[in-house]
PDB file of C-alpha atoms in Angstrom:
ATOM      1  CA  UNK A   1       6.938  11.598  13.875  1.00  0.00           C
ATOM      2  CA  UNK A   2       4.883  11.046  16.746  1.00  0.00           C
ATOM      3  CA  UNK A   3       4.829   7.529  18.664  1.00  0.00           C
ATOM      4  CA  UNK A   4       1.860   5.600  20.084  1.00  0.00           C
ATOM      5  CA  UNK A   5       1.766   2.594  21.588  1.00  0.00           C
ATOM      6  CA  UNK A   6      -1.887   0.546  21.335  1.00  0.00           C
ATOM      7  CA  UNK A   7      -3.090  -2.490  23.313  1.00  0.00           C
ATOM      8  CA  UNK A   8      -6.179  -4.679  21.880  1.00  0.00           C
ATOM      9  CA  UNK A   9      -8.143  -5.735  24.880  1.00  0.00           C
ATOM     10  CA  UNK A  10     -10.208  -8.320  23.329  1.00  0.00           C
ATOM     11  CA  UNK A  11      -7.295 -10.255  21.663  1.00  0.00           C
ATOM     12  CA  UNK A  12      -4.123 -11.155  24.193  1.00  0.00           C
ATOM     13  CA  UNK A  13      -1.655  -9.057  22.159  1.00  0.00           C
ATOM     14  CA  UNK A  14       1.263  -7.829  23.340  1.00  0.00           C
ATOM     15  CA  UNK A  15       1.469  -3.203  23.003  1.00  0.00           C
ATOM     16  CA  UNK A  16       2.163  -2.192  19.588  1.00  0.00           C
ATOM     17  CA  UNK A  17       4.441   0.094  18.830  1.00  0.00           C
ATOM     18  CA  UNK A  18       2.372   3.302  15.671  1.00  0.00           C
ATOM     19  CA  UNK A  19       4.293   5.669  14.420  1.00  0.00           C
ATOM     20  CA  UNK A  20       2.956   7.940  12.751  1.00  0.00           C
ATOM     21  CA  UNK A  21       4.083  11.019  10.437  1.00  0.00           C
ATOM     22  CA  UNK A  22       2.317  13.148   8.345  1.00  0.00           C
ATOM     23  CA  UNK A  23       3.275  13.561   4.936  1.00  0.00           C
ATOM     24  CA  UNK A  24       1.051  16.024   2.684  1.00  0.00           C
ATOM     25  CA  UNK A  25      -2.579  16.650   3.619  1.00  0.00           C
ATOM     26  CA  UNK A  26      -4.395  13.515   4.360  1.00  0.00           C
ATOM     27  CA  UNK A  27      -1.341  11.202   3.187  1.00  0.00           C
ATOM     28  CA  UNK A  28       0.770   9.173   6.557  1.00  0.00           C
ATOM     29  CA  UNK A  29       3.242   7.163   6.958  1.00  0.00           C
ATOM     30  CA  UNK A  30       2.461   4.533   9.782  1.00  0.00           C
ATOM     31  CA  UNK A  31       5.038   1.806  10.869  1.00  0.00           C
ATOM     32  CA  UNK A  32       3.172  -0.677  12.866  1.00  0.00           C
ATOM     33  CA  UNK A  33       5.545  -3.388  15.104  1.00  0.00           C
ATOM     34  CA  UNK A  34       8.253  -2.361  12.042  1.00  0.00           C
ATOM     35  CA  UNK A  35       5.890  -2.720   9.058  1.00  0.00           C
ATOM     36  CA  UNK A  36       6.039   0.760   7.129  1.00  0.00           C
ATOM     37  CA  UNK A  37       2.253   1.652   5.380  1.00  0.00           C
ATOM     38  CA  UNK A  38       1.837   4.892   3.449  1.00  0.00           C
ATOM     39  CA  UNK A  39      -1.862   5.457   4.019  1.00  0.00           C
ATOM     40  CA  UNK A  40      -4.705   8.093   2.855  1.00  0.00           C
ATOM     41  CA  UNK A  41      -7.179   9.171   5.043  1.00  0.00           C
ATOM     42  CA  UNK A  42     -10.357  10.981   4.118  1.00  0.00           C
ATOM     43  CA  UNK A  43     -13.505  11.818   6.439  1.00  0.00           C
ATOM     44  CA  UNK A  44     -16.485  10.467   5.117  1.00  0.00           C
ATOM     45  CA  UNK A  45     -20.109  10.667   7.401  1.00  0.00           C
ATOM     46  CA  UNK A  46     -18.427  10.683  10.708  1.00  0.00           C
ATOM     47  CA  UNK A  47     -16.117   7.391   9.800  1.00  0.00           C
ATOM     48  CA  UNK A  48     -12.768   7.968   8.022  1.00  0.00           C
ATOM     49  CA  UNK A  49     -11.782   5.865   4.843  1.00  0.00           C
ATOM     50  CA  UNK A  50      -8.170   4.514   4.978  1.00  0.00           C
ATOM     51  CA  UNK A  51      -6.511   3.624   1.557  1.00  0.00           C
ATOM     52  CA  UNK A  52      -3.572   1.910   0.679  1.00  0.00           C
ATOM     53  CA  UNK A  53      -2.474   0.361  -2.328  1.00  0.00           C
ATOM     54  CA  UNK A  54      -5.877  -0.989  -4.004  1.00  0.00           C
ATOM     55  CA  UNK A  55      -7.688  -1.112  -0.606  1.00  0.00           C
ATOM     56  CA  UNK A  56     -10.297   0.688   1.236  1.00  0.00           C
ATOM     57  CA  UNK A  57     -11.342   0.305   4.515  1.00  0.00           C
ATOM     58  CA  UNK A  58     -13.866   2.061   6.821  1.00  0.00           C
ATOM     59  CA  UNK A  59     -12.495   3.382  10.097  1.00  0.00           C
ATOM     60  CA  UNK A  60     -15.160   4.420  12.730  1.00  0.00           C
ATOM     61  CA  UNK A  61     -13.051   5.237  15.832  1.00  0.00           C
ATOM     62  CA  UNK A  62     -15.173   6.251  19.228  1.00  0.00           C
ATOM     63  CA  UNK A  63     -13.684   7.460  22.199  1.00  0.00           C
ATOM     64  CA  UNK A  64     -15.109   5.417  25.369  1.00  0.00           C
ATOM     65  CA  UNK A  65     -12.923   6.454  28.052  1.00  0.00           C
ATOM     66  CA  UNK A  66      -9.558   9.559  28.035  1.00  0.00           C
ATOM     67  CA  UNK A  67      -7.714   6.353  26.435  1.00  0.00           C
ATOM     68  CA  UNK A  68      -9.758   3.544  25.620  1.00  0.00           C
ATOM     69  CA  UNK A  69     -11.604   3.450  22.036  1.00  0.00           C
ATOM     70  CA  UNK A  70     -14.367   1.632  20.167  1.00  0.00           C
ATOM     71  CA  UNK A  71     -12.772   1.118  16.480  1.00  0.00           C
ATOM     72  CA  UNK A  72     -14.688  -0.332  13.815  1.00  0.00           C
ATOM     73  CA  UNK A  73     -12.222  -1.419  10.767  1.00  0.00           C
ATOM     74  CA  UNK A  74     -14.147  -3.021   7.970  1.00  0.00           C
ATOM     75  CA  UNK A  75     -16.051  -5.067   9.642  1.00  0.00           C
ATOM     76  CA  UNK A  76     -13.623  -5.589  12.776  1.00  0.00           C
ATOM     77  CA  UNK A  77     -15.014  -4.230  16.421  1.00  0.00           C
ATOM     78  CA  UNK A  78     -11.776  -3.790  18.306  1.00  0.00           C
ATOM     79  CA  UNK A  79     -11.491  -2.332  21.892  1.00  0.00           C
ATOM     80  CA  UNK A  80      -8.091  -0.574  21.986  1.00  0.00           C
ATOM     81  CA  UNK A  81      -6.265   1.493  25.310  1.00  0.00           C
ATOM     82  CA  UNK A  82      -4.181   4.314  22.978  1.00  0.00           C
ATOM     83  CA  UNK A  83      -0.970   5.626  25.013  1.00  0.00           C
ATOM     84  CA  UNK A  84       1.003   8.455  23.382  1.00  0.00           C
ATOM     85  CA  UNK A  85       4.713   7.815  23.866  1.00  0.00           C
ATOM     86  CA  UNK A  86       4.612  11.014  25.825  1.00  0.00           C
ATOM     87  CA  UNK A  87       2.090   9.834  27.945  1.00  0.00           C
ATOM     88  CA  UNK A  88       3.863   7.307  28.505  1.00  0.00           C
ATOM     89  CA  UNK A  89       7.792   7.737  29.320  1.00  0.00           C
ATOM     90  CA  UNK A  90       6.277  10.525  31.717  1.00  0.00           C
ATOM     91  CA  UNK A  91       3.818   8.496  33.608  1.00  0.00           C
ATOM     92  CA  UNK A  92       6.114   5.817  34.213  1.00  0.00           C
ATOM     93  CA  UNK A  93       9.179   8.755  35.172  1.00  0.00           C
ATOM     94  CA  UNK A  94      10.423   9.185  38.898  1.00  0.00           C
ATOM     95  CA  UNK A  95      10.370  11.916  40.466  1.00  0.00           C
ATOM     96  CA  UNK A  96       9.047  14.665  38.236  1.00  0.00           C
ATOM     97  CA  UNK A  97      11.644  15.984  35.932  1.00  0.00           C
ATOM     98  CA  UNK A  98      11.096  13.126  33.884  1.00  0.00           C
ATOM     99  CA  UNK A  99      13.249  12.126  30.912  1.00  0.00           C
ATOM    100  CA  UNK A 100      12.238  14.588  28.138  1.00  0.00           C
ATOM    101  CA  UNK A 101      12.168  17.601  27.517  1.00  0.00           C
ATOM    102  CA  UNK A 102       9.056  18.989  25.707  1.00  0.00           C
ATOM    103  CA  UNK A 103       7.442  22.041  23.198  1.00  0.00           C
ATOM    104  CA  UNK A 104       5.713  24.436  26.569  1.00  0.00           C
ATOM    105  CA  UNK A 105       3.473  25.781  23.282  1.00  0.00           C
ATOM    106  CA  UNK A 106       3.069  25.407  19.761  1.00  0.00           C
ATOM    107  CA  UNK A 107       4.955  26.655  17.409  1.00  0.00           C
ATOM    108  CA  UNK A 108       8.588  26.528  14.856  1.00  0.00           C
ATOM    109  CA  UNK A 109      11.872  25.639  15.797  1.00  0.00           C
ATOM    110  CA  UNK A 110      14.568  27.524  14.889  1.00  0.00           C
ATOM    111  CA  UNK A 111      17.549  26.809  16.078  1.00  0.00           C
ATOM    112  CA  UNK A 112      18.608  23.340  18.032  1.00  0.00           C
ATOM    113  CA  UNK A 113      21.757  23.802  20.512  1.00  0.00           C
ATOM    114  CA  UNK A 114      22.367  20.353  21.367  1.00  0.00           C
ATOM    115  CA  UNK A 115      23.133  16.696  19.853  1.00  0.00           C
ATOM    116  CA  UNK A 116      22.735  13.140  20.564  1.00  0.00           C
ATOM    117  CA  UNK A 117      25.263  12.408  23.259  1.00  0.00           C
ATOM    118  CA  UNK A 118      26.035  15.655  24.433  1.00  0.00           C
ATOM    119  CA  UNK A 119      26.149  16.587  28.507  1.00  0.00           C
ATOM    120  CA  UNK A 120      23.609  19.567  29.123  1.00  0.00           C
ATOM    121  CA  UNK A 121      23.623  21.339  32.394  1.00  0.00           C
ATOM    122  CA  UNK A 122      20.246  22.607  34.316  1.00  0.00           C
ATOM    123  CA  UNK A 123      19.268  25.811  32.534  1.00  0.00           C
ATOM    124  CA  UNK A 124      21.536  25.611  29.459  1.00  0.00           C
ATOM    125  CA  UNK A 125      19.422  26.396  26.045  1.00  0.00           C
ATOM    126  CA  UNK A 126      18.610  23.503  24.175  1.00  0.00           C
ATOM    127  CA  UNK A 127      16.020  24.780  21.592  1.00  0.00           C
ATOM    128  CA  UNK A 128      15.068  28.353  20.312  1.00  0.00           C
ATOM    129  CA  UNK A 129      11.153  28.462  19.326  1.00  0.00           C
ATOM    130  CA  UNK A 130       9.625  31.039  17.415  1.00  0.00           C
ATOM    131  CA  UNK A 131       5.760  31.184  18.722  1.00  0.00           C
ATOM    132  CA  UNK A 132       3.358  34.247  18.419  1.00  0.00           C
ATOM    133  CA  UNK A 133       6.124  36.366  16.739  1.00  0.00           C
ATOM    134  CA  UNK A 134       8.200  35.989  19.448  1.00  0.00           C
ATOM    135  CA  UNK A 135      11.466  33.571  20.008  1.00  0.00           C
ATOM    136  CA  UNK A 136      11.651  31.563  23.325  1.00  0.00           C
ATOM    137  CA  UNK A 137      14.780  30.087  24.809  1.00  0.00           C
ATOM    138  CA  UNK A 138      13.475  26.574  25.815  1.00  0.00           C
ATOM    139  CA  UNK A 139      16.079  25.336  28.719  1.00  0.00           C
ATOM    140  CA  UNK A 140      16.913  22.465  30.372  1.00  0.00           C
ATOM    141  CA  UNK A 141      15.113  21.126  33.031  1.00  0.00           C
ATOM    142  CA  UNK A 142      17.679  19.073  34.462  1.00  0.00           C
ATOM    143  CA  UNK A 143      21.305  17.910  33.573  1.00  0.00           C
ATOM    144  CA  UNK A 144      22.053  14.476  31.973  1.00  0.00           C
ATOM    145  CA  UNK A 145      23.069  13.510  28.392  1.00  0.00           C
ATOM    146  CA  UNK A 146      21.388  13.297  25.416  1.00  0.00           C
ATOM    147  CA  UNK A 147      19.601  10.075  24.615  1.00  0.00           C
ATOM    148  CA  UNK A 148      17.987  11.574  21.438  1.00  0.00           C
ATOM    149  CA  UNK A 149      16.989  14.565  19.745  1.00  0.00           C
ATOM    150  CA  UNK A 150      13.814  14.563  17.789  1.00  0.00           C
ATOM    151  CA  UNK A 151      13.554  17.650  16.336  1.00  0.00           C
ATOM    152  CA  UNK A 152      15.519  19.791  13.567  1.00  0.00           C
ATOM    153  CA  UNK A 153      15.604  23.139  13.095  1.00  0.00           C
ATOM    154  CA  UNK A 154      12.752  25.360  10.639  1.00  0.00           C
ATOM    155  CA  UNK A 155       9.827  22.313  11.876  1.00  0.00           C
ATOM    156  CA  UNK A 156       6.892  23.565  13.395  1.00  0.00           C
ATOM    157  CA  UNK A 157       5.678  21.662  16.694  1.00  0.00           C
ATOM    158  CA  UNK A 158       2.711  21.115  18.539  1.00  0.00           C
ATOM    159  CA  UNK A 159       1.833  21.941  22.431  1.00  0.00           C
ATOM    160  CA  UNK A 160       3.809  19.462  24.843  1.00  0.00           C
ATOM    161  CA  UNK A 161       5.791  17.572  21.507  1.00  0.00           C
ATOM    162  CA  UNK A 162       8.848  15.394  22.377  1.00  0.00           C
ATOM    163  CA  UNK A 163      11.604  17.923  21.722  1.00  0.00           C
ATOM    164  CA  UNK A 164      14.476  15.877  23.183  1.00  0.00           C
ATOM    165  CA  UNK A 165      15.311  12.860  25.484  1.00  0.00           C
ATOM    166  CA  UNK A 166      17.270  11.812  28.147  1.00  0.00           C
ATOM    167  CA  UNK A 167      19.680   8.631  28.518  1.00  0.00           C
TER     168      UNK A 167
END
């Protein structure tokens, strides 16, 4: 499930938490400030049609600026800054090892050496990831204790995912 966190500029609304996880081909869940949706999205003439339940709506996102988007919702103009939760726990981290520890490439998960709680030592293996045919110990990058771990083994991840977290 990945995490964003979305600010309307025209409207004095305080960051909402998105998460977002995708089901089976165009189908999501999102859970917006705690409401869970299951939603459809389909491309359609550059815009994107999101259904759920009975209703349709037209989506026409624009990017404006490396965060900052134009989106069109029915026939809503709303100026939104996007923030990944990645984005953000390591922008606002001291001092450069930062608090997570993160997929270097893309690729499957097979085997998870560590739990929520647990003490890990600088260099200890956390994660084994099978990318290209070939497996990759994925180490720590710094000692602390487990805050959360957000993957499970056999689940293919993307380039710079949240593998694991810090207290």
């Amino acid at each position: 499930m990945r995490k964003y966190f979305v600010e309307f500029l025209e409207v004095s609304s305080p960051k909402r938490e998105v998460s977002v996880q995708r089901l089976e081909g165009d189908c999501f869940h999102l859970e917006v400030s705690g409401q869970r949706y299951t939603v459809e999205f389909s491309e359609s003439s550059g815009a994107y049609l999101l259904r759920w339940g009975e209703r349709v709506i037209r989506c026409v996102p624009q990017r404006i600026g490396q965060n900052t988007w134009h989106v069109r919702l029915g026939e809503e103009v709303f100026r939104a800054v996007v923030q990944s939760e990645v984005s953000l726990l390591t922008s606002s981290s001291e001092g450069g090892e930062g608090n997570l520890e993160q997929a270097p490439m893309p690729g499957n998960i097979l085997e998870v050496r560590v739990q929520r709680g647990q003490e890990v030592e600088k260099g200890e293996i956390l994660f084994i990831l099978e990318a290209m045919k070939m497996e990759t110990e994925l180490k720590a990058k710094r000692s602390g204790k487990v805050q959360e771990v957000c993957v499970e083994p056999h689940q293919s991840v993307s380039k710079d995912q949240v593998l694991m977290r810090y207290e």
